[in-house]
Short mmCIF file of C-alpha atoms in Angstrom, two decimals:
data_model
loop_
_atom_site.label_atom_id
_atom_site.label_comp_id
_atom_site.label_asym_id
_atom_site.label_seq_id
_atom_site.Cartn_x
_atom_site.Cartn_y
_atom_site.Cartn_z
CA MET I 5 -41.00 -117.14 157.23
CA THR I 6 -44.13 -115.21 156.29
CA THR I 7 -44.95 -114.51 152.64
CA GLU I 8 -44.16 -110.83 153.21
CA THR I 9 -40.71 -111.64 154.61
CA ALA I 10 -40.06 -114.12 151.81
CA ASP I 11 -41.06 -111.51 149.21
CA LEU I 12 -38.75 -108.93 150.72
CA THR I 13 -35.87 -111.40 150.98
CA ARG I 14 -36.29 -112.25 147.29
CA LEU I 15 -36.61 -108.59 146.29
CA ARG I 16 -33.51 -107.62 148.27
CA ALA I 17 -31.46 -110.40 146.67
CA GLY I 18 -32.65 -109.23 143.24
CA LEU I 19 -31.81 -105.62 144.09
CA ALA I 20 -28.27 -106.54 145.15
CA ALA I 21 -27.71 -108.44 141.90
CA ARG I 22 -29.09 -105.64 139.73
CA ALA I 23 -27.13 -102.99 141.65
CA ASP I 24 -23.96 -105.03 141.12
CA ASP I 25 -24.65 -105.39 137.40
CA ALA I 26 -25.31 -101.64 137.14
CA GLY I 27 -22.03 -100.79 138.87
CA LEU I 28 -23.91 -99.24 141.80
CA LEU I 29 -22.84 -101.73 144.47
CA ASP I 30 -19.83 -99.90 145.86
CA ILE I 31 -19.63 -102.11 148.96
CA ALA I 32 -21.12 -105.62 149.25
CA TYR I 33 -21.09 -107.35 152.61
CA ARG I 34 -22.08 -110.54 154.35
CA VAL I 35 -21.64 -112.04 157.81
CA VAL I 36 -20.15 -115.52 158.14
CA ASP I 37 -19.83 -117.86 161.11
CA SER I 38 -16.34 -118.82 162.20
CA PRO I 39 -14.60 -120.42 165.18
CA LEU I 40 -13.80 -116.82 166.26
CA GLY I 41 -17.48 -115.80 166.15
CA ALA I 42 -19.41 -113.93 163.49
CA LEU I 43 -17.16 -112.21 160.95
CA LEU I 44 -18.26 -109.31 158.77
CA LEU I 45 -16.77 -109.44 155.26
CA ALA I 46 -17.08 -106.35 153.06
CA ALA I 47 -15.76 -105.93 149.51
CA THR I 48 -15.59 -103.35 146.75
CA GLU I 49 -15.40 -104.40 143.12
CA GLN I 50 -11.61 -104.47 143.56
CA GLY I 51 -11.45 -106.85 146.50
CA VAL I 52 -12.06 -107.43 150.19
CA LEU I 53 -12.04 -104.09 151.97
CA ARG I 54 -12.71 -105.10 155.54
CA VAL I 55 -12.91 -108.14 157.80
CA ALA I 56 -14.43 -107.28 161.19
CA PHE I 57 -14.88 -109.24 164.41
CA ALA I 58 -18.18 -109.09 166.28
CA SER I 59 -16.46 -107.19 169.10
CA GLU I 60 -15.92 -104.24 166.75
CA GLY I 61 -19.69 -103.88 166.26
CA HIS I 62 -20.62 -104.78 162.68
CA ASP I 63 -23.09 -101.91 162.35
CA ALA I 64 -20.47 -99.41 163.49
CA VAL I 65 -17.99 -100.84 160.96
CA LEU I 66 -20.53 -100.52 158.11
CA THR I 67 -21.31 -96.94 159.11
CA ASP I 68 -17.59 -96.16 159.09
CA LEU I 69 -17.23 -97.68 155.60
CA ALA I 70 -20.23 -95.65 154.40
CA ASP I 71 -18.49 -92.47 155.60
CA ARG I 72 -15.02 -93.28 154.39
CA VAL I 73 -15.65 -95.11 151.10
CA SER I 74 -19.27 -94.90 149.90
CA PRO I 75 -22.75 -95.16 151.43
CA ARG I 76 -23.80 -97.40 148.51
CA VAL I 77 -23.63 -100.42 150.81
CA LEU I 78 -25.83 -103.52 150.47
CA ALA I 79 -25.96 -106.97 152.02
CA ALA I 80 -24.92 -108.94 148.94
CA PRO I 81 -23.34 -112.28 149.77
CA ARG I 82 -22.38 -113.28 146.23
CA ARG I 83 -19.31 -111.03 146.00
CA LEU I 84 -17.96 -112.57 149.20
CA ASP I 85 -18.50 -116.22 148.24
CA GLU I 86 -14.85 -116.90 147.46
CA ALA I 87 -13.54 -115.11 150.58
CA ALA I 88 -16.01 -117.03 152.76
CA ARG I 89 -14.97 -120.32 151.16
CA GLU I 90 -11.25 -119.64 151.66
CA LEU I 91 -11.78 -118.63 155.29
CA ASP I 92 -13.73 -121.86 155.89
CA GLU I 93 -10.85 -123.87 154.45
CA TYR I 94 -8.33 -121.87 156.47
CA PHE I 95 -10.17 -122.47 159.76
CA ALA I 96 -10.43 -126.17 158.87
CA GLY I 97 -6.62 -126.28 158.53
CA ARG I 98 -6.82 -127.17 154.86
CA LEU I 99 -5.69 -123.83 153.42
CA ARG I 100 -2.45 -122.03 154.27
CA GLU I 101 -2.63 -119.06 151.99
CA ILE I 102 -5.65 -116.89 151.40
CA THR I 103 -5.51 -115.56 147.86
CA VAL I 104 -8.71 -113.52 147.30
CA PRO I 105 -8.08 -109.98 146.00
CA ILE I 106 -7.79 -107.36 148.74
CA ASP I 107 -8.65 -103.65 148.48
CA LEU I 108 -6.37 -101.63 150.78
CA ARG I 109 -7.85 -98.21 150.01
CA LEU I 110 -8.54 -97.61 153.71
CA LEU I 111 -4.80 -97.40 154.31
CA THR I 112 -2.14 -94.99 153.14
CA GLY I 113 1.57 -94.50 153.73
CA TYR I 114 3.54 -96.59 156.13
CA ARG I 115 0.54 -98.45 157.56
CA ARG I 116 -0.18 -99.74 154.10
CA GLU I 117 3.45 -100.84 153.67
CA VAL I 118 3.32 -102.70 156.99
CA VAL I 119 0.16 -104.70 156.30
CA THR I 120 1.34 -105.41 152.76
CA ALA I 121 4.48 -106.97 154.29
CA LEU I 122 2.49 -109.24 156.65
CA PRO I 123 2.27 -112.25 154.27
CA ARG I 124 6.09 -112.39 154.30
CA VAL I 125 5.71 -114.02 157.70
CA ALA I 126 4.74 -117.49 156.54
CA TYR I 127 1.96 -119.73 157.79
CA GLY I 128 2.97 -121.46 161.01
CA HIS I 129 5.60 -118.84 161.83
CA THR I 130 5.62 -115.69 163.92
CA ALA I 131 7.69 -112.51 163.94
CA SER I 132 8.14 -109.78 166.53
CA TYR I 133 7.00 -106.22 165.88
CA ALA I 134 10.70 -105.30 165.68
CA GLN I 135 11.37 -107.98 163.08
CA LEU I 136 8.45 -106.78 160.96
CA ALA I 137 9.76 -103.22 161.28
CA ALA I 138 13.11 -104.47 159.97
CA LEU I 139 11.34 -106.28 157.11
CA THR I 140 9.85 -102.99 155.99
CA GLY I 141 13.27 -101.35 156.03
CA ARG I 142 12.50 -99.18 159.08
CA PRO I 143 13.91 -101.14 162.02
CA ARG I 144 13.19 -98.37 164.52
CA ALA I 145 9.52 -98.00 163.60
CA VAL I 146 8.40 -100.65 166.11
CA ARG I 147 5.58 -98.58 167.58
CA ALA I 148 4.30 -97.59 164.15
CA VAL I 149 4.32 -101.28 163.19
CA GLY I 150 2.30 -102.14 166.30
CA SER I 151 -0.20 -99.44 165.46
CA ALA I 152 -0.44 -100.56 161.82
CA CYS I 153 -1.10 -104.15 162.89
CA ALA I 154 -3.74 -102.97 165.34
CA HIS I 155 -5.51 -101.16 162.47
CA ASN I 156 -5.19 -103.90 159.86
CA PRO I 157 -8.53 -103.62 157.99
CA VAL I 158 -8.36 -107.21 156.78
CA PRO I 159 -7.24 -109.41 159.70
CA LEU I 160 -6.95 -113.12 158.81
CA LEU I 161 -6.54 -112.26 155.11
CA LEU I 162 -3.35 -110.36 155.95
CA PRO I 163 -1.94 -112.25 158.94
CA CYS I 164 -1.32 -109.64 161.65
CA HIS I 165 -1.96 -112.43 164.18
CA ARG I 166 1.53 -113.77 163.35
CA ILE I 167 3.16 -110.65 164.79
CA VAL I 168 3.84 -111.13 168.50
CA ARG I 169 5.67 -109.37 171.32
CA SER I 170 9.41 -109.93 171.58
CA ASP I 171 8.94 -111.13 175.20
CA GLY I 172 6.91 -114.05 173.86
CA GLY I 173 3.48 -112.62 174.73
CA ALA I 174 0.81 -112.75 172.05
CA GLY I 175 0.27 -109.00 172.08
CA ASP I 176 -2.81 -107.06 171.12
CA TYR I 177 -5.32 -108.24 168.54
CA LEU I 178 -8.50 -106.69 167.22
CA GLY I 179 -10.30 -109.99 167.79
CA GLY I 180 -8.94 -110.30 171.35
CA PRO I 181 -5.89 -112.15 172.71
CA ASP I 182 -7.73 -115.48 172.88
CA ALA I 183 -8.51 -115.29 169.16
CA LYS I 184 -4.86 -114.55 168.42
CA ARG I 185 -3.66 -117.51 170.49
CA ALA I 186 -6.25 -119.77 168.83
CA LEU I 187 -5.01 -118.76 165.38
CA LEU I 188 -1.37 -119.34 166.34
CA ARG I 189 -2.35 -122.76 167.71
CA LEU I 190 -4.22 -123.50 164.50
CA GLU I 191 -1.15 -122.68 162.49
CA GLY I 192 1.02 -124.76 164.79
CA ALA I 193 3.25 -121.85 165.51
CA GLY I 194 4.25 -122.82 169.04
CA ALA I 195 7.75 -123.86 168.02
CA GLY I 196 9.39 -120.46 168.09
CA ARG I 197 9.53 -117.26 166.19
CA THR I 198 11.01 -117.37 162.73
CA VAL I 199 10.72 -114.81 160.02
CA GLY I 200 9.46 -116.47 156.90
CA PRO I 201 10.92 -116.16 153.42
CA MET S 15 -17.33 -95.19 142.87
CA PRO S 16 -16.41 -91.62 141.97
CA SER S 17 -13.06 -91.01 143.60
CA SER S 18 -13.21 -87.28 142.87
CA GLU S 19 -16.29 -86.88 145.05
CA ARG S 20 -15.53 -86.77 148.71
CA PRO S 21 -18.13 -88.88 150.51
CA ARG S 22 -20.28 -86.86 152.84
CA VAL S 23 -20.13 -87.83 156.45
CA GLY S 24 -23.39 -88.96 157.95
CA LEU S 25 -25.29 -90.87 155.25
CA PRO S 26 -26.04 -94.33 156.61
CA PRO S 27 -25.26 -97.48 154.63
CA PHE S 28 -28.00 -97.89 152.00
CA GLU S 29 -28.81 -101.34 153.37
CA GLN S 30 -30.42 -99.58 156.36
CA VAL S 31 -32.73 -97.69 153.99
CA VAL S 32 -33.80 -100.93 152.31
CA GLN S 33 -34.44 -102.60 155.66
CA GLU S 34 -36.34 -99.68 157.09
CA HIS S 35 -38.38 -98.68 154.05
CA GLY S 36 -38.58 -101.89 152.01
CA PRO S 37 -41.91 -103.08 153.45
CA ARG S 38 -43.61 -99.69 153.10
CA VAL S 39 -42.46 -99.23 149.51
CA LEU S 40 -43.69 -102.76 148.75
CA ALA S 41 -47.13 -101.91 150.12
CA LEU S 42 -47.16 -98.69 148.10
CA CYS S 43 -46.22 -100.53 144.88
CA ARG S 44 -48.86 -103.20 145.52
CA ALA S 45 -51.47 -100.50 145.84
CA ARG S 46 -50.48 -98.83 142.58
CA VAL S 47 -49.46 -101.40 139.97
CA ASP S 48 -50.59 -104.83 138.76
CA PRO S 49 -49.28 -107.76 140.79
CA ALA S 50 -47.07 -108.75 137.85
CA ASP S 51 -45.34 -105.34 137.96
CA VAL S 52 -44.83 -105.02 141.72
CA ASP S 53 -41.32 -106.50 141.71
CA ASP S 54 -40.22 -104.16 138.94
CA ALA S 55 -41.66 -101.10 140.64
CA TRP S 56 -40.00 -101.98 143.96
CA SER S 57 -36.61 -102.73 142.36
CA GLU S 58 -36.64 -99.65 140.11
CA THR S 59 -37.43 -97.49 143.12
CA PHE S 60 -34.53 -98.75 145.20
CA LEU S 61 -32.10 -98.79 142.26
CA ALA S 62 -32.85 -95.14 141.52
CA ALA S 63 -32.57 -94.33 145.22
CA LEU S 64 -29.26 -96.19 145.52
CA SER S 65 -27.88 -94.30 142.55
CA ALA S 66 -28.72 -90.90 144.05
CA TRP S 67 -27.94 -91.84 147.67
CA PRO S 68 -24.32 -90.57 147.97
CA ASP S 69 -25.37 -87.10 146.77
CA LEU S 70 -28.37 -86.73 149.05
CA SER S 71 -28.38 -84.19 151.80
CA THR S 72 -28.38 -85.79 155.24
CA ASP S 73 -31.32 -83.67 156.39
CA LEU S 74 -33.72 -84.64 153.60
CA ASP S 75 -36.83 -86.56 154.63
CA VAL S 76 -36.04 -90.07 153.36
CA THR S 77 -39.60 -91.34 153.81
CA ALA S 78 -41.11 -88.57 151.70
CA TRP S 79 -38.37 -88.83 149.10
CA LEU S 80 -38.72 -92.61 148.69
CA THR S 81 -42.49 -92.30 148.49
CA THR S 82 -42.11 -89.84 145.65
CA VAL S 83 -39.56 -92.00 143.83
CA ALA S 84 -41.84 -95.05 144.19
CA ARG S 85 -44.86 -93.16 142.84
CA ARG S 86 -42.88 -91.97 139.83
CA LYS S 87 -41.70 -95.49 139.13
CA CYS S 88 -45.27 -96.80 139.33
CA ILE S 89 -46.36 -94.09 136.90
CA ASP S 90 -43.49 -95.03 134.56
CA ILE S 91 -44.69 -98.62 134.60
CA HIS S 92 -48.27 -97.57 133.81
CA ARG S 93 -47.02 -95.40 130.96
CA SER S 94 -44.86 -98.08 129.41
CA ARG S 95 -47.77 -100.55 129.72
CA ALA S 96 -50.05 -98.02 128.09
CA ARG S 97 -47.59 -97.47 125.26
CA ARG S 98 -47.39 -101.19 124.63
CA ARG S 99 -51.14 -101.69 124.74
CA THR S 100 -52.97 -101.74 121.39
CA ASP S 101 -56.16 -100.56 123.08
CA PRO S 102 -56.12 -96.77 122.55
CA VAL S 103 -58.19 -96.15 125.69
CA ALA S 104 -55.67 -96.01 128.48
CA GLU S 105 -57.05 -93.97 131.32
CA VAL S 106 -55.14 -95.48 134.21
CA PRO S 107 -51.91 -93.47 133.81
CA GLU S 108 -53.76 -90.16 133.76
CA VAL S 109 -55.50 -90.93 137.03
CA VAL S 110 -52.34 -92.06 138.77
CA ALA S 111 -50.34 -89.12 137.45
CA ALA S 112 -52.92 -86.61 138.62
CA ASP S 113 -52.96 -88.22 142.04
CA ALA S 114 -49.17 -88.09 142.30
CA GLU S 115 -49.09 -84.43 141.34
CA THR S 116 -51.41 -83.45 144.14
CA ASP S 117 -50.23 -85.46 147.10
CA ASP S 118 -46.45 -85.53 146.87
CA GLU S 119 -45.17 -85.14 150.36
CA GLY S 120 -42.91 -82.79 152.22
CA VAL S 121 -40.12 -80.95 150.54
CA TRP S 122 -40.90 -82.39 147.09
CA ARG S 123 -44.05 -80.28 146.91
CA HIS S 124 -41.77 -77.30 146.36
CA VAL S 125 -39.81 -78.73 143.43
CA ALA S 126 -42.30 -77.25 140.96
CA GLY S 127 -41.49 -73.77 142.24
CA LEU S 128 -37.76 -73.97 141.51
CA PRO S 129 -36.11 -72.23 138.55
CA ASP S 130 -36.24 -74.41 135.40
CA LYS S 131 -32.67 -75.67 135.40
CA GLN S 132 -32.69 -76.56 139.09
CA ARG S 133 -36.07 -78.26 138.78
CA GLN S 134 -34.96 -80.32 135.79
CA VAL S 135 -31.66 -81.40 137.32
CA ILE S 136 -33.21 -82.25 140.68
CA THR S 137 -36.01 -84.21 139.07
CA TYR S 138 -33.65 -86.24 136.91
CA ARG S 139 -31.13 -86.71 139.69
CA TYR S 140 -33.20 -87.44 142.77
CA LEU S 141 -36.45 -88.68 141.34
CA GLY S 142 -35.06 -90.38 138.26
CA GLY S 143 -31.75 -91.53 139.70
CA LEU S 144 -29.83 -90.46 136.57
CA SER S 145 -26.08 -89.77 136.59
CA TYR S 146 -24.94 -86.18 136.06
CA ALA S 147 -23.41 -87.28 132.77
CA ARG S 148 -26.82 -88.41 131.50
CA ILE S 149 -28.54 -85.32 132.89
CA VAL S 150 -26.15 -83.09 130.96
CA GLY S 151 -27.09 -85.10 127.85
CA LEU S 152 -30.73 -84.16 128.48
CA VAL S 153 -30.57 -80.56 129.70
CA GLY S 154 -27.24 -79.42 128.22
CA GLY S 155 -24.45 -77.51 129.95
CA THR S 156 -21.60 -79.00 131.94
CA GLU S 157 -21.59 -81.55 134.74
CA ALA S 158 -20.21 -78.95 137.12
CA ALA S 159 -23.10 -76.61 136.28
CA ALA S 160 -25.61 -79.44 136.76
CA ARG S 161 -24.14 -80.26 140.16
CA ARG S 162 -24.30 -76.61 141.13
CA ALA S 163 -27.93 -76.39 140.01
CA ALA S 164 -28.77 -79.49 142.06
CA SER S 165 -26.99 -78.14 145.08
CA ASP S 166 -28.63 -74.70 144.81
CA GLY S 167 -32.02 -76.32 144.28
CA LEU S 168 -31.64 -78.58 147.30
CA LYS S 169 -30.58 -75.61 149.38
CA SER S 170 -33.68 -73.62 148.55
CA LEU S 171 -35.85 -76.71 149.05
CA ARG S 172 -34.39 -77.09 152.52
CA GLU S 173 -35.06 -73.45 153.27
CA LYS S 174 -38.71 -73.89 152.27
CA GLU S 175 -39.12 -77.04 154.28
CA ILE S 176 -39.83 -76.33 157.93
CA ARG S 177 -40.11 -79.71 159.52
#
């Protein structure tokens, strides 16, 4: 690292901290390594706003957040420390429930209801799209449930990977079908589909 | 995060501005303030820019704007140094200020020609990075009027700027 690069790295870290203290850091983000590839984590002051897989294009995701929430976006790892730690533990099989605060402002209406219901399918279990639709009190809204899961802004934190097709197939996943199968394997969910408590 | 303000489509994430312009602003600050003040000048510049960023027009010249903000911040630092100094002979700020008046770039050259209210609001908002609430405290009136003045001012600046 040249002196110039080191200076800028230090200045940028200082800027992120001062912006946060001044209430100007509307969206902080960092990229973490995971068994599913690089993950973008972005958070407002309220909680984690977005988790994005590399296949979504992290730059495109940040541009979208700038348009939809606020362009006051900075690389500022500190705000994501706890989320990164919990994800590490989750991927290591040591943590079953991710508890960091989540900010669902990107969602409204029924989609928001659907992703909010996702944690009712417990770790190590799966449910069909139809079962999740029933859980939300709208048993016929199967397609809407599929669409809501496909647009879950915080995959992993809200477990849309536990929702599978009723024919036993894994079904679509933002991170790709392999990622979904890997997560279900991790959670030891091969034993059959059961709706959690 | 003001929920009443609809975000404009098209402003890139501010991180891109820092990445793209950080090195140039650093060079500018190094050329204008003491080594001990460079960090402050750089940080103050980007904090002010971050504060104003959501309200900026997408067609403003970011390079020229940031250059102007950085120069003002360097002048501020000289002035506050001069105020603190017991030595009554403090010529440095005058020189820097005169220089900044004459070679501001692009659209910001035309700020001086705006009507008073627009000029004040735009200077505080885009060069000083102040919130509208604080600007109203300085120039009076309502926040809505200050926003309108800023918007009208930016519009006529854009009309004058033929880049």
